[in-house]
Coordinates of N, CA, C and O in Angstrom, one line a residue:
M1 N 108.9 130.7 116.7 CA 108.3 130.7 115.9 C 108.3 132.1 115.3 O 107.8 132.5 114.4
T2 N 109.6 132.9 115.9 CA 109.1 134.5 115.7 C 110.5 134.4 114.4 O 110.9 135.8 113.9
R3 N 111.3 133.3 114.1 CA 112.0 133.8 112.6 C 111.5 133.7 111.4 O 110.3 132.9 111.7
V4 N 111.8 134.2 110.6 CA 111.7 134.7 109.3 C 111.5 133.3 108.2 O 110.1 133.5 107.6
L5 N 111.8 132.8 108.7 CA 111.4 131.7 107.6 C 110.6 130.6 108.2 O 109.3 130.2 107.8
W6 N 110.5 130.4 109.6 CA 109.5 129.7 110.2 C 108.7 131.0 109.9 O 107.1 130.1 110.0
I7 N 108.5 131.7 110.1 CA 107.1 132.8 109.8 C 106.7 132.5 108.4 O 105.3 132.5 108.1
A8 N 107.7 132.8 107.5 CA 107.4 132.3 105.8 C 106.6 130.7 105.7 O 105.4 130.9 105.2
L9 N 107.2 129.9 106.3 CA 106.2 128.5 106.3 C 105.1 128.6 107.1 O 104.0 128.0 106.5
A10 N 105.0 129.1 108.0 CA 103.8 129.5 108.8 C 102.5 130.4 108.2 O 101.3 129.9 108.0
T11 N 102.8 131.2 107.7 CA 102.4 132.1 106.6 C 101.5 131.0 105.6 O 100.3 131.3 105.4
V12 N 102.8 130.4 104.7 CA 101.7 129.2 103.8 C 100.7 128.6 104.1 O 99.8 128.1 103.5
L13 N 101.1 127.9 105.4 CA 100.6 126.9 106.2 C 98.9 127.9 106.7 O 97.7 127.1 106.6
A14 N 98.8 128.8 106.8 CA 97.8 129.3 107.3 C 97.4 129.7 106.5 O 96.0 129.9 106.6
C15 N 97.6 130.0 105.1 CA 96.9 130.3 104.0 C 95.8 129.2 103.2 O 94.8 129.4 102.9
G16 N 96.1 128.2 103.7 CA 95.8 127.1 103.1 C 95.6 126.9 102.1 O 95.2 125.5 101.3
H17 N 96.7 127.3 101.2 CA 97.2 127.1 100.0 C 98.6 127.0 99.3 O 98.8 128.2 99.8
P18 N 99.0 126.7 98.3 CA 100.5 126.4 98.6 C 101.0 128.0 97.9 O 99.8 128.6 96.9
A19 N 101.6 128.5 97.6 CA 101.9 129.3 96.7 C 102.6 129.0 95.6 O 102.5 127.8 95.0
P20 N 102.4 130.0 94.7 CA 102.0 129.1 93.1 C 103.8 129.3 92.8 O 104.7 129.9 93.1
P21 N 103.5 128.4 91.9 CA 104.8 127.7 91.6 C 105.5 129.3 90.9 O 105.3 130.1 90.1
P22 N 107.0 129.0 91.1 CA 107.8 129.8 90.1 C 107.8 130.0 89.0 O 107.6 128.9 88.4
A23 N 107.8 131.1 87.9 CA 108.0 130.9 86.7 C 109.4 130.0 86.1 O 110.3 130.5 87.0
P24 N 109.4 129.5 85.2 CA 110.3 128.4 84.7 C 111.4 129.6 83.9 O 111.1 130.8 83.6
P25 N 112.4 128.9 84.2 CA 113.5 129.6 83.5 C 113.3 130.1 82.2 O 112.8 129.1 81.1
A26 N 114.1 131.0 81.4 CA 113.2 131.6 80.2 C 114.4 130.5 78.9 O 113.9 130.2 78.1
T27 N 115.4 129.8 80.0 CA 116.1 129.1 78.9 C 116.3 127.7 79.3 O 116.6 127.9 80.6
P28 N 115.8 126.3 78.9 CA 116.1 125.3 79.7 C 117.7 124.9 80.3 O 118.8 125.5 79.0
T29 N 118.1 124.4 81.0 CA 119.0 124.3 81.7 C 118.8 123.3 82.2 O 118.3 122.4 82.7
P30 N 120.2 122.5 82.1 CA 120.4 121.1 82.4 C 120.5 120.8 83.7 O 120.7 121.9 84.4
P31 N 120.1 119.9 84.4 CA 119.8 119.6 85.8 C 120.9 119.1 86.0 O 122.0 118.7 86.0
P32 N 121.2 119.8 87.4 CA 122.7 119.7 87.9 C 122.9 117.9 88.8 O 122.1 117.5 88.4
A33 N 124.3 117.8 88.2 CA 124.6 116.4 88.5 C 124.0 115.6 89.6 O 124.1 114.5 89.5
A34 N 123.6 116.3 90.3 CA 123.1 115.8 92.3 C 121.4 115.7 91.2 O 121.0 114.4 92.2
A35 N 121.0 115.8 90.7 CA 119.6 115.5 90.1 C 119.3 114.1 89.5 O 118.7 113.3 89.6
I36 N 120.6 113.6 89.0 CA 121.1 112.2 88.1 C 120.4 111.7 89.1 O 120.3 110.0 88.9
D37 N 121.6 111.3 90.5 CA 121.2 110.7 91.5 C 120.1 110.9 92.7 O 120.3 110.2 93.3
A38 N 119.0 111.5 92.3 CA 118.0 112.0 92.9 C 117.2 111.0 93.4 O 117.1 110.2 92.8
P39 N 116.7 110.8 94.6 CA 115.6 110.1 95.1 C 114.3 110.0 94.4 O 114.2 111.2 94.0
T40 N 113.7 109.4 93.7 CA 112.2 109.2 92.9 C 111.6 110.0 94.0 O 111.7 109.9 95.4
T41 N 110.6 111.0 93.5 CA 109.6 111.2 94.4 C 108.5 110.5 95.4 O 107.8 109.5 95.1
D42 N 108.7 110.7 96.8 CA 107.9 109.6 97.6 C 106.4 110.0 97.9 O 105.9 111.2 98.2
T43 N 105.1 109.6 97.1 CA 104.1 109.8 96.8 C 103.3 109.8 98.2 O 102.4 110.1 98.1
D44 N 103.9 108.9 99.1 CA 103.3 108.6 100.6 C 103.6 109.7 101.4 O 103.2 109.7 102.5
L45 N 104.4 110.6 100.8 CA 104.8 111.3 102.2 C 104.0 112.8 102.7 O 104.3 113.1 103.6
D46 N 103.0 112.9 101.6 CA 102.3 113.4 101.9 C 100.9 112.9 103.4 O 100.4 113.8 103.6
H47 N 101.0 111.6 103.2 CA 100.2 111.2 104.3 C 100.9 110.8 105.6 O 100.1 110.7 106.5
D48 N 102.3 110.8 105.4 CA 103.2 110.7 106.8 C 103.7 111.9 107.3 O 104.8 112.2 107.3
L49 N 102.7 112.8 108.1 CA 103.1 114.1 108.3 C 104.1 114.2 109.3 O 104.6 115.2 109.1
S50 N 104.3 113.1 110.5 CA 105.3 113.1 111.1 C 106.8 113.2 110.5 O 107.6 113.8 110.4
R51 N 107.1 112.2 109.4 CA 108.1 112.5 108.5 C 108.5 113.6 107.7 O 109.2 113.8 107.1
L52 N 107.4 114.2 106.9 CA 107.2 115.0 106.2 C 107.8 116.3 107.0 O 108.6 116.7 106.8
A53 N 107.1 116.3 108.7 CA 107.8 117.6 109.5 C 109.7 117.0 109.8 O 109.9 118.1 109.6
S54 N 109.7 116.1 109.9 CA 111.2 115.8 110.0 C 112.3 116.0 108.9 O 113.1 116.8 109.5
R55 N 111.7 115.6 107.6 CA 112.5 115.8 106.6 C 112.2 117.5 106.2 O 113.3 118.0 105.4
S56 N 111.4 117.7 106.6 CA 111.0 119.0 106.0 C 112.2 120.3 106.8 O 113.3 121.0 106.9
T57 N 112.2 120.0 108.3 CA 113.4 120.4 109.2 C 114.9 120.3 109.2 O 115.5 121.1 109.0
Q58 N 115.0 118.6 108.1 CA 115.8 118.6 108.0 C 116.7 119.3 106.6 O 117.9 119.7 106.4
M59 N 115.7 120.0 105.6 CA 116.2 120.6 104.6 C 116.7 122.1 105.4 O 117.2 122.3 104.2
Y60 N 115.7 122.6 106.0 CA 116.2 123.9 106.4 C 117.7 123.8 107.4 O 118.7 124.7 107.4
Q61 N 117.5 122.7 108.0 CA 119.2 122.4 108.4 C 120.2 122.3 107.7 O 121.1 122.9 107.6
D62 N 120.0 122.0 106.2 CA 120.7 121.3 105.6 C 121.1 123.1 104.6 O 122.3 123.0 104.1
V63 N 120.0 123.9 104.6 CA 120.2 125.1 104.1 C 120.9 125.8 105.3 O 122.3 126.6 104.4
A64 N 121.2 125.5 106.3 CA 122.4 126.6 107.1 C 123.5 125.6 107.1 O 124.4 126.4 107.4
A65 N 123.6 124.6 107.4 CA 124.8 124.0 106.7 C 125.7 124.4 105.8 O 126.8 124.7 105.8
A66 N 124.6 124.5 104.6 CA 125.8 125.2 103.6 C 125.6 126.5 103.4 O 126.4 126.7 102.7
F67 N 124.6 127.3 103.9 CA 125.2 128.6 104.2 C 126.3 128.7 105.2 O 127.4 130.3 105.2
V68 N 126.7 127.9 106.1 CA 127.9 128.3 107.1 C 129.3 127.4 106.1 O 130.4 128.3 106.1
T69 N 129.3 126.3 104.9 CA 130.2 126.0 104.2 C 130.2 127.1 103.1 O 131.7 127.6 102.7
S70 N 129.5 128.1 102.5 CA 129.8 129.1 101.8 C 130.3 130.0 101.9 O 130.9 130.8 101.3
G71 N 129.8 130.4 103.2 CA 130.2 131.6 103.7 C 129.7 133.0 102.7 O 128.6 132.9 102.5
E72 N 130.7 133.9 102.3 CA 130.4 134.9 101.5 C 130.5 134.8 100.3 O 130.2 135.6 98.8
D73 N 130.5 133.6 99.5 CA 130.6 132.9 98.2 C 128.9 132.4 97.7 O 128.4 131.6 97.9
C74 N 128.8 133.8 96.8 CA 127.2 133.4 96.1 C 127.1 132.6 95.3 O 126.0 131.7 95.5
A75 N 127.8 132.3 94.6 CA 128.1 131.4 93.5 C 127.9 129.7 94.1 O 127.0 129.1 93.9
A76 N 128.8 129.8 95.2 CA 128.6 128.3 96.2 C 127.4 128.0 96.4 O 127.0 126.6 96.6
A77 N 126.7 129.3 97.2 CA 125.5 129.4 98.0 C 124.4 128.8 96.8 O 123.4 127.9 97.5
T78 N 124.4 129.4 95.7 CA 123.3 129.1 94.6 C 123.5 128.0 94.7 O 122.4 127.4 94.0
A79 N 124.9 127.2 94.1 CA 124.5 126.1 94.0 C 124.5 124.9 94.6 O 123.4 124.0 94.6
K80 N 124.6 125.4 96.0 CA 124.4 124.1 97.2 C 122.7 124.1 97.4 O 122.2 123.0 97.3
L81 N 122.2 126.1 97.3 CA 120.6 125.6 97.2 C 119.8 124.7 95.9 O 118.9 124.4 96.7
T82 N 120.5 124.9 95.0 CA 120.0 124.2 93.9 C 120.0 122.3 93.8 O 119.1 122.0 93.8
E83 N 120.9 122.0 94.6 CA 121.4 120.8 95.1 C 120.3 120.5 96.5 O 119.6 119.4 96.0
I84 N 120.1 121.5 96.9 CA 119.3 121.0 98.3 C 117.4 121.2 97.2 O 117.0 120.1 98.0
H85 N 117.4 121.8 96.8 CA 116.1 122.0 96.3 C 115.7 120.5 95.1 O 115.0 119.9 95.4
T86 N 116.7 119.8 94.5 CA 116.8 118.4 93.7 C 116.3 117.7 95.1 O 115.5 116.6 94.6
R87 N 117.3 117.3 96.0 CA 117.3 116.6 97.0 C 116.1 116.7 97.8 O 115.6 115.3 98.0
Y88 N 115.4 117.6 97.8 CA 114.5 117.8 98.9 C 113.0 118.5 98.3 O 111.6 118.6 98.4
A89 N 113.0 118.0 96.9 CA 111.6 117.8 95.9 C 110.3 117.3 96.3 O 109.7 117.6 96.1
D90 N 110.7 116.0 97.1 CA 109.5 115.3 97.4 C 108.9 116.0 98.6 O 107.7 115.9 98.9
V91 N 109.5 116.5 99.3 CA 108.9 117.1 100.5 C 108.5 118.5 99.9 O 107.5 118.8 100.7
M92 N 108.6 119.4 99.3 CA 108.1 120.3 98.5 C 106.6 119.8 98.3 O 105.6 120.5 97.9
A93 N 106.9 119.3 97.2 CA 105.9 118.2 96.3 C 104.7 118.0 97.6 O 103.4 118.2 97.7
A94 N 105.0 117.4 98.6 CA 104.1 116.5 99.7 C 103.8 118.0 100.5 O 102.3 117.8 101.0
I95 N 104.3 119.1 100.6 CA 103.6 120.0 101.4 C 102.5 120.9 100.5 O 101.7 121.2 101.1
A96 N 102.6 121.0 99.3 CA 101.9 121.8 98.3 C 101.0 120.5 98.3 O 99.7 121.5 98.5
K97 N 101.0 119.3 98.4 CA 99.8 118.2 98.5 C 98.7 118.4 99.7 O 97.3 118.6 99.7
V98 N 99.3 118.6 100.7 CA 98.8 118.7 101.5 C 98.1 120.1 101.8 O 96.8 119.8 102.1
L99 N 98.7 120.7 101.5 CA 98.2 122.6 101.7 C 97.4 122.2 100.7 O 95.7 122.9 100.9
H100 N 97.5 121.9 99.4 CA 96.3 121.6 98.5 C 94.8 121.3 99.0 O 94.3 121.4 98.8
D101 N 95.4 120.0 99.6 CA 94.1 119.5 100.3 C 93.4 119.7 101.1 O 92.5 119.1 102.2
G102 N 93.9 121.0 102.1 CA 93.1 121.6 103.3 C 93.5 120.9 104.6 O 93.1 121.2 105.0
R103 N 94.9 120.3 104.5 CA 95.3 119.6 105.6 C 96.3 120.8 106.7 O 97.4 120.2 107.1
A104 N 96.2 122.0 106.4 CA 97.9 122.6 107.1 C 97.6 123.0 108.2 O 99.0 122.7 108.7
R105 N 96.5 122.5 109.2 CA 96.5 122.6 110.5 C 97.4 121.1 111.0 O 97.9 121.2 112.1
E106 N 97.2 120.3 110.3 CA 98.0 118.8 110.8 C 98.9 118.7 110.5 O 99.6 118.1 111.5
L107 N 99.4 119.7 109.4 CA 101.1 119.7 109.1 C 101.4 120.7 110.3 O 102.9 120.4 110.6
R108 N 100.8 122.0 110.5 CA 101.0 122.9 111.6 C 101.6 121.7 113.2 O 102.6 121.8 113.6
T109 N 100.1 121.1 112.9 CA 100.9 120.0 114.4 C 101.5 118.9 114.2 O 102.3 119.0 115.4
A110 N 101.8 118.7 113.3 CA 103.2 117.5 112.8 C 104.7 118.5 113.1 O 105.5 117.9 113.4
L111 N 104.0 119.6 113.1 CA 105.6 120.3 112.8 C 106.2 120.9 114.3 O 107.3 121.3 114.6
E112 N 105.3 120.7 115.1 CA 105.2 121.7 116.4 C 106.3 121.1 117.4 O 106.9 121.6 117.8
P113 N 106.4 119.2 117.1 CA 107.3 118.9 118.3 C 109.0 119.2 117.6 O 110.0 119.3 118.8
G114 N 109.2 119.5 116.8 CA 110.5 120.0 115.9 C 110.9 121.6 115.8 O 111.5 121.9 115.3
S115 N 109.9 122.2 116.7 CA 109.7 123.8 116.1 C 110.9 124.5 116.6 O 111.8 125.5 116.0
D116 N 111.7 123.9 117.9 CA 112.9 124.2 118.3 C 114.3 123.8 117.2 O 114.9 124.8 117.2
A117 N 114.2 122.8 116.5 CA 114.9 122.8 115.5 C 115.1 123.3 114.6 O 116.0 124.2 113.9
L118 N 113.8 123.6 113.9 CA 113.2 124.3 112.8 C 113.8 126.0 113.0 O 114.0 126.3 112.6
D119 N 112.9 126.5 114.3 CA 113.5 127.7 114.5 C 115.3 128.0 114.9 O 115.8 129.1 114.4
A120 N 115.8 127.2 114.9 CA 117.6 127.4 115.0 C 118.1 127.4 113.8 O 118.8 128.0 113.6
A121 N 117.5 126.1 112.9 CA 117.8 126.2 111.6 C 117.5 127.8 111.0 O 118.3 128.5 110.3
A122 N 116.4 128.3 111.1 CA 116.0 129.4 110.5 C 116.9 130.3 111.3 O 117.4 131.2 110.6
K123 N 117.1 130.7 112.7 CA 118.2 131.9 112.7 C 119.5 131.7 112.4 O 119.6 132.7 112.0
A124 N 120.0 130.2 112.1 CA 121.2 130.5 111.1 C 121.1 130.8 110.3 O 122.3 131.7 109.7
I125 N 120.1 130.9 109.3 CA 120.4 130.9 108.1 C 119.9 132.7 107.8 O 120.7 133.2 107.3
V126 N 119.2 133.3 108.4 CA 118.7 134.9 108.4 C 119.9 135.2 109.2 O 120.4 136.1 108.8
D127 N 120.6 134.8 110.1 CA 121.4 135.4 110.7 C 123.4 135.2 110.0 O 124.3 135.8 110.2
S128 N 122.8 134.6 109.0 CA 124.3 133.9 108.1 C 125.1 135.0 107.2 O 124.2 136.1 107.0
K129 N 126.7 135.0 107.1 CA 127.1 135.3 106.3 C 126.4 135.5 104.9 O 126.8 136.6 104.0
T130 N 126.2 134.6 104.6 CA 125.8 134.0 103.4 C 124.7 135.2 103.1 O 124.3 135.7 102.0
M131 N 123.7 135.2 103.9 CA 122.2 136.2 103.8 C 122.5 137.2 103.8 O 122.2 138.0 103.1
R132 N 123.5 137.6 104.0 CA 124.1 139.4 104.5 C 124.7 139.6 103.1 O 124.5 140.7 102.7
T133 N 125.6 138.7 102.6 CA 126.3 139.0 101.8 C 125.5 139.1 100.4 O 125.7 139.6 99.2
C134 N 124.5 137.8 100.2 CA 124.3 137.5 99.2 C 122.6 138.0 98.6 O 122.1 137.5 97.6
S135 N 121.8 138.5 99.1 CA 120.7 138.7 99.4 C 120.1 139.9 98.3 O 119.6 139.5 97.4
P136 N 121.5 140.6 97.9 CA 121.5 141.2 96.8 C 121.5 140.5 95.1 O 121.2 140.9 94.5
D137 N 121.9 139.7 95.2 CA 122.3 138.7 94.1 C 121.2 138.1 93.8 O 120.6 137.4 94.2
R138 N 120.8 138.1 92.4 CA 119.6 137.5 92.0 C 119.4 136.1 91.7 O 118.4 135.7 92.1
A139 N 121.0 135.5 91.5 CA 120.6 134.5 91.5 C 120.5 133.1 92.6 O 119.6 132.6 92.5
F140 N 121.2 134.4 93.6 CA 121.0 133.4 94.6 C 119.7 133.4 95.2 O 119.1 132.7 96.2
T141 N 118.8 134.6 95.0 CA 117.7 135.2 95.7 C 116.1 134.2 95.1 O 115.5 133.4 96.0
A142 N 116.5 133.9 93.7 CA 115.8 132.9 92.7 C 116.0 131.4 93.8 O 115.0 131.0 93.6
A143 N 117.1 131.0 93.7 CA 117.5 129.7 94.5 C 117.1 129.7 95.8 O 115.9 128.7 96.1
F144 N 117.2 130.8 96.6 CA 116.6 130.5 98.1 C 114.9 130.7 97.9 O 114.0 130.1 98.8
D145 N 114.3 131.6 97.4 CA 112.8 131.5 97.5 C 112.2 130.3 96.6 O 111.4 130.0 97.1
F146 N 113.5 129.5 95.8 CA 112.7 128.3 95.4 C 112.7 127.2 96.3 O 111.8 126.7 96.3
I147 N 113.6 127.4 97.4 CA 113.6 126.4 98.8 C 112.4 127.2 99.7 O 111.5 126.2 99.9
G148 N 112.0 127.8 99.6 CA 110.9 128.5 100.2 C 109.5 128.3 100.3 O 108.7 128.3 101.2
A149 N 109.4 127.9 98.7 CA 107.8 127.8 98.3 C 107.8 126.6 97.9 O 108.7 125.8 97.0
P150 N 106.9 125.7 98.3 CA 106.6 124.3 97.9 C 106.3 124.9 96.3 O 105.9 125.4 95.8
P151 N 106.5 123.7 95.0 CA 106.1 123.6 94.0 C 104.7 123.9 93.7 O 103.8 123.5 94.4

């Protein structure tokens, strides 16, 4: 649990409440093409913490894979982060609900069995060329921050 993303997730969980939602964009933008085919929100995900932990880990693994594919192309990485945000909106909503309900400890316990996979994904993200190259890019940073914070 020494990796930056895992620490960020643990910090959010330790607080007992979700981070405030990001400010909406100044101008409305159409949803990405992936949003049209996005699954509906799974309202029971916040009650199935094992499945929520698994999907959370998969989300970070998908970010790591997207960074491998994007390399130093910040626009491509930003687009992939936007698509991942759309695909995992139910995960972020469920995490926010769990935290709002004061069940952070339960979620932390559910995340523990997959902590090695989560740590590996976090390490891959932090150590990626994409992070080194794109961190100064505002659009990339906004998309990345949006992934890391529950709605």
